[in-house]
Structure formats: structure tokens, C-alpha cells
mmCIF file of C-alpha atoms and ligand atoms in Angstrom:
data_model
loop_
_atom_site.group_PDB
_atom_site.id
_atom_site.type_symbol
_atom_site.label_atom_id
_atom_site.label_comp_id
_atom_site.label_asym_id
_atom_site.label_seq_id
_atom_site.Cartn_x
_atom_site.Cartn_y
_atom_site.Cartn_z
ATOM 1 C CA MET K 25 20.274 23.841 11.922
ATOM 2 C CA ILE K 26 17.157 22.857 9.989
ATOM 3 C CA ARG K 27 17.898 19.201 10.667
ATOM 4 C CA HIS K 28 18.370 20.007 14.387
ATOM 5 C CA THR K 29 14.999 21.799 14.518
ATOM 6 C CA LEU K 30 13.332 18.904 12.717
ATOM 7 C CA ARG K 31 14.797 16.444 15.172
ATOM 8 C CA GLN K 32 13.543 18.553 18.094
ATOM 9 C CA MET K 33 10.053 18.660 16.590
ATOM 10 C CA ALA K 34 10.230 14.917 15.993
ATOM 11 C CA ARG K 35 11.120 14.406 19.648
ATOM 12 C CA GLN K 36 8.048 16.448 20.536
ATOM 13 C CA GLY K 37 5.957 13.783 18.893
ATOM 14 C CA GLN K 38 5.675 14.883 15.281
ATOM 15 C CA PRO K 39 6.768 12.069 12.949
ATOM 16 C CA LEU K 40 9.881 12.952 10.980
ATOM 17 C CA ALA K 41 8.300 11.543 7.835
ATOM 18 C CA ARG K 42 5.596 14.184 8.099
ATOM 19 C CA LEU K 43 8.086 16.966 8.864
ATOM 20 C CA LEU K 44 10.253 15.969 5.927
ATOM 21 C CA SER K 45 7.254 15.188 3.825
ATOM 22 C CA THR K 46 7.131 16.192 0.216
ATOM 23 C CA GLN K 47 3.645 17.349 1.130
ATOM 24 C CA SER K 48 3.280 20.956 2.146
ATOM 25 C CA THR K 49 2.898 21.718 5.889
ATOM 26 C CA ASP K 50 -0.864 21.891 5.489
ATOM 27 C CA SER K 51 -1.702 18.208 4.958
ATOM 28 C CA THR K 52 -4.767 19.042 2.867
ATOM 29 C CA THR K 53 -2.509 20.257 0.072
ATOM 30 C CA THR K 54 0.520 18.763 -1.598
ATOM 31 C CA HIS K 55 2.891 19.325 -4.484
ATOM 32 C CA PHE K 56 2.115 18.305 -8.003
ATOM 33 C CA GLY K 57 5.367 19.294 -9.657
ATOM 34 C CA SER K 58 5.766 22.939 -8.701
ATOM 35 C CA LYS K 59 2.014 23.473 -8.237
ATOM 36 C CA THR K 60 0.191 23.145 -4.917
ATOM 37 C CA VAL K 61 -2.934 21.010 -5.243
ATOM 38 C CA PRO K 62 -5.454 19.414 -2.850
ATOM 39 C CA THR K 63 -3.907 16.178 -1.538
ATOM 40 C CA SER K 64 -7.029 14.281 -2.578
ATOM 41 C CA GLU K 65 -6.456 15.268 -6.230
ATOM 42 C CA LYS K 66 -2.796 14.367 -6.645
ATOM 43 C CA ALA K 67 -3.275 10.675 -7.506
ATOM 44 C CA ASP K 68 -5.705 11.551 -10.309
ATOM 45 C CA LEU K 69 -3.360 14.200 -11.694
ATOM 46 C CA VAL K 70 -0.418 11.776 -11.628
ATOM 47 C CA GLY K 71 -2.702 9.179 -13.225
ATOM 48 C CA GLU K 72 -3.441 11.566 -16.095
ATOM 49 C CA VAL K 73 0.292 12.143 -16.636
ATOM 50 C CA PHE K 74 1.116 8.447 -16.884
ATOM 51 C CA SER K 75 -1.953 7.552 -18.948
ATOM 52 C CA SER K 76 -0.874 10.287 -21.322
ATOM 53 C CA VAL K 77 2.774 9.156 -21.576
ATOM 54 C CA ALA K 78 2.191 5.351 -21.445
ATOM 55 C CA GLY K 79 2.352 4.778 -25.214
ATOM 56 C CA ASN K 80 5.585 6.748 -25.616
ATOM 57 C CA TYR K 81 7.060 6.028 -22.183
ATOM 58 C CA ASP K 82 9.779 3.578 -23.229
ATOM 59 C CA VAL K 83 11.000 5.504 -26.242
ATOM 60 C CA MET K 84 10.982 8.787 -24.281
ATOM 61 C CA ASN K 85 13.078 7.200 -21.516
ATOM 62 C CA ASP K 86 15.685 6.246 -24.080
ATOM 63 C CA VAL K 87 15.672 9.666 -25.707
ATOM 64 C CA MET K 88 15.702 11.733 -22.485
ATOM 65 C CA SER K 89 18.504 9.762 -20.865
ATOM 66 C CA ALA K 90 20.373 8.848 -24.091
ATOM 67 C CA GLY K 91 19.816 5.219 -23.064
ATOM 68 C CA VAL K 92 21.518 5.628 -19.678
ATOM 69 C CA HIS K 93 18.354 4.619 -17.782
ATOM 70 C CA ARG K 94 19.024 1.089 -19.069
ATOM 71 C CA LEU K 95 22.437 1.065 -17.371
ATOM 72 C CA TRP K 96 20.954 2.376 -14.093
ATOM 73 C CA LYS K 97 18.291 -0.357 -14.173
ATOM 74 C CA ASP K 98 20.822 -3.079 -15.096
ATOM 75 C CA TYR K 99 22.958 -1.956 -12.193
ATOM 76 C CA LEU K 100 20.030 -1.984 -9.758
ATOM 77 C CA VAL K 101 19.077 -5.558 -10.641
ATOM 78 C CA THR K 102 22.415 -7.245 -11.278
ATOM 79 C CA GLY K 103 24.769 -5.025 -9.257
ATOM 80 C CA VAL K 104 22.695 -4.226 -6.152
ATOM 81 C CA MET K 105 19.802 -6.688 -5.887
ATOM 82 C CA ARG K 106 21.995 -9.561 -7.092
ATOM 83 C CA VAL K 107 18.874 -11.563 -7.634
ATOM 84 C CA ASP K 108 20.740 -14.232 -9.585
ATOM 85 C CA GLU K 109 22.987 -15.004 -6.609
ATOM 86 C CA THR K 110 20.048 -15.091 -4.184
ATOM 87 C CA VAL K 111 18.046 -17.439 -6.374
ATOM 88 C CA ALA K 112 21.037 -19.686 -7.068
ATOM 89 C CA HIS K 113 21.650 -19.899 -3.306
ATOM 90 C CA LEU K 114 17.982 -20.686 -2.610
ATOM 91 C CA SER K 115 17.837 -23.370 -5.276
ATOM 92 C CA GLN K 116 20.796 -25.109 -3.607
ATOM 93 C CA ASN K 117 19.496 -24.501 -0.054
ATOM 94 C CA PRO K 118 15.711 -24.566 -0.421
ATOM 95 C CA PRO K 119 13.773 -23.247 2.587
ATOM 96 C CA PRO K 120 11.389 -25.675 4.364
ATOM 97 C CA GLN K 121 8.343 -26.177 2.156
ATOM 98 C CA THR K 122 5.028 -24.677 3.172
ATOM 99 C CA ASP K 123 1.547 -26.081 2.709
ATOM 100 C CA PRO K 124 0.386 -25.123 0.110
ATOM 101 C CA PRO K 125 3.829 -24.845 -1.525
ATOM 102 C CA THR K 126 4.977 -21.296 -2.256
ATOM 103 C CA PRO K 127 7.885 -19.840 -4.252
ATOM 104 C CA ALA K 128 11.152 -19.668 -2.331
ATOM 105 C CA PHE K 129 11.756 -16.127 -3.579
ATOM 106 C CA ARG K 130 9.311 -13.362 -4.366
ATOM 107 C CA HIS K 131 10.275 -9.989 -5.863
ATOM 108 C CA LEU K 132 7.710 -7.178 -5.829
ATOM 109 C CA ASP K 133 8.342 -4.289 -8.209
ATOM 110 C CA VAL K 134 6.082 -1.386 -7.264
ATOM 111 C CA ALA K 135 5.310 1.486 -9.646
ATOM 112 C CA GLY K 136 6.627 -1.072 -12.102
ATOM 113 C CA GLY K 137 5.011 0.671 -15.090
ATOM 114 C CA THR K 138 5.928 -0.952 -18.382
ATOM 115 C CA GLY K 139 8.039 -3.653 -16.744
ATOM 116 C CA ASP K 140 11.692 -2.587 -17.124
ATOM 117 C CA ILE K 141 12.810 -3.734 -13.665
ATOM 118 C CA SER K 142 10.700 -6.876 -13.525
ATOM 119 C CA PHE K 143 11.974 -8.103 -16.900
ATOM 120 C CA ARG K 144 15.567 -7.649 -15.796
ATOM 121 C CA SER K 145 14.786 -9.499 -12.578
ATOM 122 C CA LEU K 146 13.079 -12.383 -14.378
ATOM 123 C CA ASP K 147 15.959 -12.633 -16.866
ATOM 124 C CA ALA K 148 18.417 -12.894 -13.972
ATOM 125 C CA ILE K 149 16.245 -15.508 -12.244
ATOM 126 C CA ASN K 150 15.878 -17.561 -15.438
ATOM 127 C CA LYS K 151 19.619 -17.398 -16.030
ATOM 128 C CA SER K 152 20.445 -18.616 -12.544
ATOM 129 C CA LEU K 153 17.900 -21.458 -12.848
ATOM 130 C CA GLY K 154 19.146 -22.411 -16.325
ATOM 131 C CA LEU K 155 15.745 -21.642 -17.897
ATOM 132 C CA SER K 156 15.108 -19.969 -21.240
ATOM 133 C CA SER K 157 12.761 -16.976 -21.271
ATOM 134 C CA HIS K 158 10.046 -19.029 -22.972
ATOM 135 C CA SER K 159 10.396 -22.159 -20.800
ATOM 136 C CA PRO K 160 6.882 -23.353 -19.971
ATOM 137 C CA PRO K 161 6.142 -23.339 -16.226
ATOM 138 C CA ASN K 162 5.168 -26.664 -14.661
ATOM 139 C CA PRO K 163 1.595 -26.068 -13.439
ATOM 140 C CA SER K 164 1.848 -28.803 -10.789
ATOM 141 C CA VAL K 165 4.878 -27.249 -9.053
ATOM 142 C CA PRO K 166 5.138 -23.641 -7.802
ATOM 143 C CA CYS K 167 7.739 -21.500 -9.561
ATOM 144 C CA PRO K 168 10.908 -21.346 -7.486
ATOM 145 C CA ALA K 169 10.936 -17.567 -7.869
ATOM 146 C CA THR K 170 8.327 -15.052 -8.956
ATOM 147 C CA VAL K 171 8.236 -11.385 -9.911
ATOM 148 C CA THR K 172 5.115 -9.326 -9.237
ATOM 149 C CA VAL K 173 4.701 -6.005 -11.028
ATOM 150 C CA CYS K 174 2.334 -3.566 -9.393
ATOM 151 C CA ASP K 175 1.333 -0.076 -10.501
ATOM 152 C CA ILE K 176 -1.562 2.292 -9.898
ATOM 153 C CA ASN K 177 -1.969 2.963 -13.599
ATOM 154 C CA PRO K 178 -3.579 0.256 -15.785
ATOM 155 C CA ASP K 179 -2.487 2.005 -18.999
ATOM 156 C CA MET K 180 1.190 1.673 -18.045
ATOM 157 C CA LEU K 181 0.588 -1.937 -16.948
ATOM 158 C CA ARG K 182 -1.105 -2.870 -20.206
ATOM 159 C CA VAL K 183 1.972 -1.710 -22.143
ATOM 160 C CA GLY K 184 4.023 -3.840 -19.733
ATOM 161 C CA GLU K 185 1.778 -6.889 -20.190
ATOM 162 C CA SER K 186 2.066 -6.708 -23.936
ATOM 163 C CA ARG K 187 5.870 -6.414 -23.780
ATOM 164 C CA ALA K 188 5.971 -9.307 -21.286
ATOM 165 C CA THR K 189 3.880 -11.580 -23.479
ATOM 166 C CA SER K 190 6.231 -11.078 -26.418
ATOM 167 C CA LEU K 191 9.320 -11.572 -24.254
ATOM 168 C CA TYR K 192 8.236 -14.577 -22.171
ATOM 169 C CA GLY K 193 5.120 -16.032 -23.848
ATOM 170 C CA SER K 194 1.605 -15.918 -22.389
ATOM 171 C CA GLN K 195 2.267 -19.194 -20.519
ATOM 172 C CA ASN K 196 4.618 -17.279 -18.215
ATOM 173 C CA VAL K 197 2.616 -14.072 -17.724
ATOM 174 C CA GLU K 198 -0.419 -13.585 -15.502
ATOM 175 C CA LYS K 199 -2.281 -10.494 -16.690
ATOM 176 C CA MET K 200 -4.674 -8.330 -14.680
ATOM 177 C CA SER K 201 -7.576 -9.693 -16.727
ATOM 178 C CA ASP K 202 -6.646 -13.312 -15.882
ATOM 179 C CA ARG K 203 -7.982 -13.088 -12.327
ATOM 180 C CA THR K 204 -10.651 -11.679 -10.082
ATOM 181 C CA PRO K 205 -9.800 -8.989 -7.498
ATOM 182 C CA SER K 206 -9.799 -11.631 -4.736
ATOM 183 C CA SER K 207 -7.395 -14.060 -6.479
ATOM 184 C CA PRO K 208 -4.284 -14.834 -4.450
ATOM 185 C CA LEU K 209 -0.765 -14.126 -5.657
ATOM 186 C CA SER K 210 0.215 -16.462 -8.454
ATOM 187 C CA SER K 211 2.540 -19.316 -7.601
ATOM 188 C CA SER K 212 2.416 -20.981 -10.976
ATOM 189 C CA LYS K 213 3.440 -18.195 -13.357
ATOM 190 C CA PRO K 214 6.760 -16.432 -12.856
ATOM 191 C CA LEU K 215 5.525 -12.936 -13.783
ATOM 192 C CA SER K 216 2.249 -11.320 -12.749
ATOM 193 C CA PHE K 217 0.771 -7.844 -13.181
ATOM 194 C CA TRP K 218 -1.316 -6.151 -10.502
ATOM 195 C CA GLU K 219 -3.030 -2.816 -10.165
ATOM 196 C CA GLY K 220 -2.546 -1.164 -6.771
ATOM 197 C CA ASP K 221 -1.596 1.966 -4.886
ATOM 198 C CA ALA K 222 1.859 1.820 -3.282
ATOM 199 C CA GLN K 223 0.401 3.434 -0.153
ATOM 200 C CA SER K 224 -1.716 0.364 0.555
ATOM 201 C CA LEU K 225 -1.041 -2.642 -1.648
ATOM 202 C CA PRO K 226 -3.409 -5.602 -1.990
ATOM 203 C CA PHE K 227 -0.998 -8.274 -0.698
ATOM 204 C CA PRO K 228 -0.623 -10.054 2.652
ATOM 205 C CA SER K 229 2.047 -8.943 5.136
ATOM 206 C CA SER K 230 5.497 -10.596 5.189
ATOM 207 C CA THR K 231 5.190 -11.961 1.647
ATOM 208 C CA PHE K 232 8.125 -10.621 -0.367
ATOM 209 C CA ASP K 233 11.906 -11.037 -0.216
ATOM 210 C CA ILE K 234 12.653 -7.901 -2.240
ATOM 211 C CA TYR K 235 10.596 -4.773 -2.832
ATOM 212 C CA THR K 236 11.828 -2.364 -5.509
ATOM 213 C CA ILE K 237 10.401 0.977 -6.522
ATOM 214 C CA CYS K 238 12.202 2.623 -9.401
ATOM 215 C CA PHE K 239 11.483 6.208 -10.447
ATOM 216 C CA GLY K 240 8.077 5.799 -8.831
ATOM 217 C CA LEU K 241 8.210 6.972 -5.220
ATOM 218 C CA ARG K 242 8.228 10.682 -6.002
ATOM 219 C CA ASN K 243 4.885 10.284 -7.756
ATOM 220 C CA VAL K 244 3.148 8.735 -4.753
ATOM 221 C CA THR K 245 0.964 11.202 -2.813
ATOM 222 C CA ASP K 246 2.486 10.247 0.543
ATOM 223 C CA PRO K 247 5.833 8.491 -0.047
ATOM 224 C CA SER K 248 6.250 7.727 3.660
ATOM 225 C CA ALA K 249 3.006 5.701 3.560
ATOM 226 C CA ALA K 250 4.452 3.668 0.681
ATOM 227 C CA ILE K 251 7.660 3.016 2.655
ATOM 228 C CA LYS K 252 5.593 1.945 5.655
ATOM 229 C CA ASP K 253 3.600 -0.459 3.489
ATOM 230 C CA ALA K 254 6.849 -1.784 1.987
ATOM 231 C CA TYR K 255 7.936 -2.681 5.524
ATOM 232 C CA ARG K 256 4.669 -4.532 6.105
ATOM 233 C CA LEU K 257 4.963 -6.493 2.858
ATOM 234 C CA LEU K 258 8.562 -7.635 3.263
ATOM 235 C CA LYS K 259 9.469 -10.831 5.084
ATOM 236 C CA PRO K 260 11.865 -10.414 8.011
ATOM 237 C CA GLY K 261 15.280 -10.287 6.319
ATOM 238 C CA GLY K 262 13.724 -8.711 3.231
ATOM 239 C CA ARG K 263 15.171 -5.702 1.446
ATOM 240 C CA LEU K 264 13.709 -2.445 0.156
ATOM 241 C CA LEU K 265 15.469 -0.785 -2.793
ATOM 242 C CA ILE K 266 14.407 2.663 -3.947
ATOM 243 C CA MET K 267 15.905 4.051 -7.135
ATOM 244 C CA GLU K 268 14.915 7.650 -7.769
ATOM 245 C CA PHE K 269 16.135 10.820 -9.390
ATOM 246 C CA SER K 270 17.954 12.730 -6.705
ATOM 247 C CA HIS K 271 19.805 15.926 -5.905
ATOM 248 C CA PRO K 272 23.403 16.346 -7.156
ATOM 249 C CA LYS K 273 25.459 17.896 -4.339
ATOM 250 C CA ASN K 274 28.095 19.476 -6.556
ATOM 251 C CA PRO K 275 26.757 22.980 -7.461
ATOM 252 C CA ALA K 276 28.184 22.887 -10.995
ATOM 253 C CA VAL K 277 26.570 19.508 -11.669
ATOM 254 C CA ALA K 278 23.285 20.698 -10.118
ATOM 255 C CA THR K 279 23.238 23.779 -12.346
ATOM 256 C CA ALA K 280 23.987 21.819 -15.513
ATOM 257 C CA TYR K 281 21.386 19.194 -14.551
ATOM 258 C CA ASP K 282 18.743 21.880 -13.898
ATOM 259 C CA ALA K 283 19.477 23.553 -17.218
ATOM 260 C CA TYR K 284 19.114 20.242 -19.080
ATOM 261 C CA SER K 285 15.998 19.175 -17.158
ATOM 262 C CA PHE K 286 14.022 22.388 -17.391
ATOM 263 C CA ASN K 287 15.043 23.475 -20.891
ATOM 264 C CA VAL K 288 15.480 20.237 -22.810
ATOM 265 C CA ILE K 289 13.129 17.615 -21.359
ATOM 266 C CA PRO K 290 9.785 19.474 -21.660
ATOM 267 C CA GLU K 291 10.810 20.507 -25.189
ATOM 268 C CA MET K 292 11.542 16.857 -26.090
ATOM 269 C CA GLY K 293 8.194 15.883 -24.557
ATOM 270 C CA GLU K 294 6.498 18.400 -26.820
ATOM 271 C CA ARG K 295 8.332 17.405 -30.009
ATOM 272 C CA ILE K 296 8.373 13.619 -29.601
ATOM 273 C CA ALA K 297 5.251 12.864 -27.599
ATOM 274 C CA GLY K 298 3.263 16.064 -28.219
ATOM 275 C CA ASP K 299 2.987 16.466 -24.437
ATOM 276 C CA ARG K 300 5.020 19.254 -22.809
ATOM 277 C CA ASP K 301 2.990 19.407 -19.586
ATOM 278 C CA SER K 302 3.556 15.797 -18.521
ATOM 279 C CA TYR K 303 7.317 16.111 -18.963
ATOM 280 C CA GLN K 304 7.324 19.468 -17.190
ATOM 281 C CA TYR K 305 5.641 17.713 -14.231
ATOM 282 C CA LEU K 306 8.157 14.855 -14.285
ATOM 283 C CA VAL K 307 11.050 17.324 -14.038
ATOM 284 C CA GLU K 308 9.434 19.467 -11.350
ATOM 285 C CA SER K 309 8.502 16.455 -9.232
ATOM 286 C CA ILE K 310 12.185 15.492 -8.970
ATOM 287 C CA ARG K 311 13.026 18.823 -7.323
ATOM 288 C CA LYS K 312 10.272 18.354 -4.737
ATOM 289 C CA PHE K 313 11.392 14.856 -3.723
ATOM 290 C CA TYR K 314 13.348 14.066 -0.544
ATOM 291 C CA LYS K 315 17.049 14.864 -0.440
ATOM 292 C CA GLN K 316 19.258 11.782 -0.064
ATOM 293 C CA GLU K 317 19.649 12.087 3.738
ATOM 294 C CA GLU K 318 15.981 12.887 4.264
ATOM 295 C CA LEU K 319 14.976 9.655 2.560
ATOM 296 C CA VAL K 320 17.383 7.735 4.796
ATOM 297 C CA GLU K 321 15.643 9.223 7.843
ATOM 298 C CA VAL K 322 12.159 8.376 6.627
ATOM 299 C CA MET K 323 13.189 4.780 5.879
ATOM 300 C CA GLU K 324 14.671 4.468 9.366
ATOM 301 C CA GLU K 325 11.558 5.961 10.913
ATOM 302 C CA MET K 326 9.462 3.317 9.172
ATOM 303 C CA GLY K 327 11.603 0.574 10.746
ATOM 304 C CA PHE K 328 14.261 -0.201 8.144
ATOM 305 C CA VAL K 329 17.796 -0.884 9.351
ATOM 306 C CA GLU K 330 21.231 -0.644 7.759
ATOM 307 C CA VAL K 331 19.832 2.085 5.555
ATOM 308 C CA GLU K 332 22.350 3.438 3.093
ATOM 309 C CA TYR K 333 22.408 4.981 -0.333
ATOM 310 C CA GLU K 334 24.593 5.058 -3.381
ATOM 311 C CA GLU K 335 24.670 7.893 -5.887
ATOM 312 C CA LEU K 336 24.873 7.271 -9.620
ATOM 313 C CA ASN K 337 26.037 9.879 -12.148
ATOM 314 C CA LEU K 338 27.117 12.334 -9.429
ATOM 315 C CA GLY K 339 23.778 12.227 -7.614
ATOM 316 C CA VAL K 340 21.449 12.532 -10.593
ATOM 317 C CA VAL K 341 20.087 9.189 -9.372
ATOM 318 C CA ALA K 342 20.321 7.555 -5.938
ATOM 319 C CA ILE K 343 19.651 3.989 -4.857
ATOM 320 C CA HIS K 344 18.536 3.719 -1.224
ATOM 321 C CA SER K 345 18.648 0.334 0.460
ATOM 322 C CA GLY K 346 17.183 -0.800 3.784
ATOM 323 C CA TRP K 347 16.442 -4.126 5.479
ATOM 324 C CA LYS K 348 13.546 -5.380 7.556
ATOM 325 C CA ILE K 349 14.613 -7.378 10.592
HETATM 326 C C1 SAM O 414 8.355 7.155 -14.036
HETATM 327 S S1 SAM O 414 7.326 5.733 -14.007
HETATM 328 C C2 SAM O 414 8.470 4.456 -13.581
HETATM 329 C C3 SAM O 414 8.139 3.144 -14.220
HETATM 330 C C4 SAM O 414 9.197 2.065 -14.047
HETATM 331 N N1 SAM O 414 9.425 1.751 -12.657
HETATM 332 C C5 SAM O 414 10.491 2.454 -14.710
HETATM 333 O O1 SAM O 414 11.466 2.685 -13.992
HETATM 334 O O2 SAM O 414 10.528 2.545 -15.928
HETATM 335 C C6 SAM O 414 6.443 5.992 -12.522
HETATM 336 C C7 SAM O 414 5.335 4.989 -12.294
HETATM 337 O O3 SAM O 414 4.811 5.204 -10.978
HETATM 338 C C8 SAM O 414 3.439 4.854 -11.020
HETATM 339 N N2 SAM O 414 2.773 5.366 -9.815
HETATM 340 C C9 SAM O 414 2.490 6.645 -9.506
HETATM 341 N N3 SAM O 414 1.859 6.719 -8.325
HETATM 342 C C10 SAM O 414 1.746 5.452 -7.870
HETATM 343 C C11 SAM O 414 1.189 4.871 -6.703
HETATM 344 N N4 SAM O 414 0.603 5.619 -5.753
HETATM 345 N N5 SAM O 414 1.238 3.538 -6.548
HETATM 346 C C12 SAM O 414 1.816 2.752 -7.512
HETATM 347 N N6 SAM O 414 2.348 3.246 -8.642
HETATM 348 C C13 SAM O 414 2.327 4.572 -8.821
HETATM 349 C C14 SAM O 414 2.981 5.486 -12.319
HETATM 350 O O4 SAM O 414 1.741 4.986 -12.735
HETATM 351 C C15 SAM O 414 4.141 5.120 -13.236
HETATM 352 O O5 SAM O 414 3.927 3.903 -13.893
#
């Protein structure tokens, strides 16, 4: 019934993304966890949360999920993205070269934080190209494949840059401080870090083959704007993958999940990171995010086709996939 009414309103000219929006009906206010705040303030509030958790972010992820977030991320990169197969295919069937030469494959990881998805992607790329993680790039030839990490929060990115430098060596990592705001996307280093807002990213249209956003979309003030920008940034044939905490459909699972989230996670945040409020927000923001089918509709409204989703751990997490044609 609700869906029917929404569809009718959409037919009357109101975009479905707005009707399904995680923002409240009054567009001057929005949700920040379970609080209602002025829309213009949400990005700063989210920024404070992630600046506060940045130093403990990786250890807290392991503790809160008992390490399972690693399996979800492995599955996203090697089971769904299958970046190794794509890169292996491209290295055997290289696309016509452009002038100046550009990488055959570009992965953009938005809300990439401390780098978990991008490192998995680069490892898969290196493996399929037979490179070791510390192989020096050849400065006279563009990398065959690159991974660009982008996030609105420089504190999260700095943790990511430092992890990346130890994993891959500074010769393979372009940091934010290595360039001016007008520098183009790197073609000579396989991994680069960029600051930017998912709602309007600082890259040219039709640039990327894959756009991922993992546990990030629910934090964006207007998630539909981020999905629209993802469509702009992808090349025709490119794929958007959204991994996000979701809504278990089984009532027993939903109840158990709620009990764990609301009782245990803020308490862990307090004890381990000395920060209950940030973890309270992270839990509340999950409940305010689109339901699985709603996100499908917003992706379709923004132009994506063959949109589908897969639930992990009984709907605790969902991976949505869509293609740009
Ligand atoms: C829960 S973390 C996820 C980090 C990483 N993707 C992972 O899975 O470990 C959410 C990230 O979203 C980022 N974020 C929030 N709003 C954003 C926006 N508007 N644009 C880009 N990144 C944003 C935060 O700074 C934070 O790093």
C-alpha cells in the first residue's frame, strides 16, 4: 500500500528518491542517527564522528563484528567484483590505447576510509598481473589498473595512507599531500587517496569501470545524490556496488540484531574507544537507511539497470549491484 502510494506520487512528478529519502519530508532537516538535524549540519556531524573514531576504526571493526567484516569485504572484492578476472581479461585483450595513455581499468572506492576495500582490490589486481605488492611502478608507462580511494574525511584517509605505505611502499601510493587540488587522476601510481564528497566528486564523467561504496552510503547527507554522481562517474558498461548494513527480514533475526546493536555496540565503543556517542550514531544510522527494495528503486531511478541485491548473514548486510549502459 505504501509502495503503491509512493509510486502514485512519483508518477505525479515527485522523484522516488526524494519520497524514499532517508531525509525527513521537510528537506531542510534530516536524520543524524535517531536525531533530526538541519540538513546543512549533517556532514559536519558525520565528520566529527569519523574524525573521532579514525584512530580506533580498524580495531573496533574487528571487535564489533568478531572479524566478520573482513569476510564480507573479501566476498565483495573477490566474489562479486571479481576484479582479478576483469583485469586478467583486460591484460589479454587490451582496449585501444588513448592519447595520453590511460589505465585500462579504474576502480573508485568511495567513502573508502582507512582503505580496506581498496587494498583488497589492489591485491587482487597485483595477483592477476603477477606483481608483488611492493613492485615498483614503471613511471614511463601508465599502470594497467588503478584504485582510487576517496573519502570526505581526511583523518580517516590519513590512517589509510599510512597503512597503504607500509603495505605497498611509497612508490606505489599517491597521497593527498602529493598533489595540488587541480592535479589529474594518477596514471602512474596504482593507489591514490583523494578527499571528496560522494554527492559531487572531483573527477571527470565516464572515468571509472567500478565504483564501490562500502558501509559509507548511509552516512552521506543525500544518498540519492551520491548514486546519481556514481552514474556520472562510471563508464558505459561500468558497475556500481553498494555494500551496507541492511534490514534483516526475519523478525527473530531482526530482534536479536537490534538487541546486539543497541545494547552491545555503544557499550563496546565506550569501553574500547572511550566514545559511546559515535557508536550509538553508527547503530542508529543503520535503522534509518533504505530498506533493500527501496535502494533498488533509487538506483533504478538514477539510471542503473539490472539492479539486484544479495543479502549476507540473513540481511544484516546487503550488496546492491547495478550497471550503467
Ligand atoms: C563506516 S566508514 C566505512 C569505511 C570503509 N569503506 C570500510 O568499509 O571500512 C564510513 C566512511 O564514510 C565516509 N563518508 C561519510 N560521508 C561521506 C561523504 N559524503 N562522502 C564521502 N565519504 C563519506 C566517512 O568519512 C567514513 O570514512
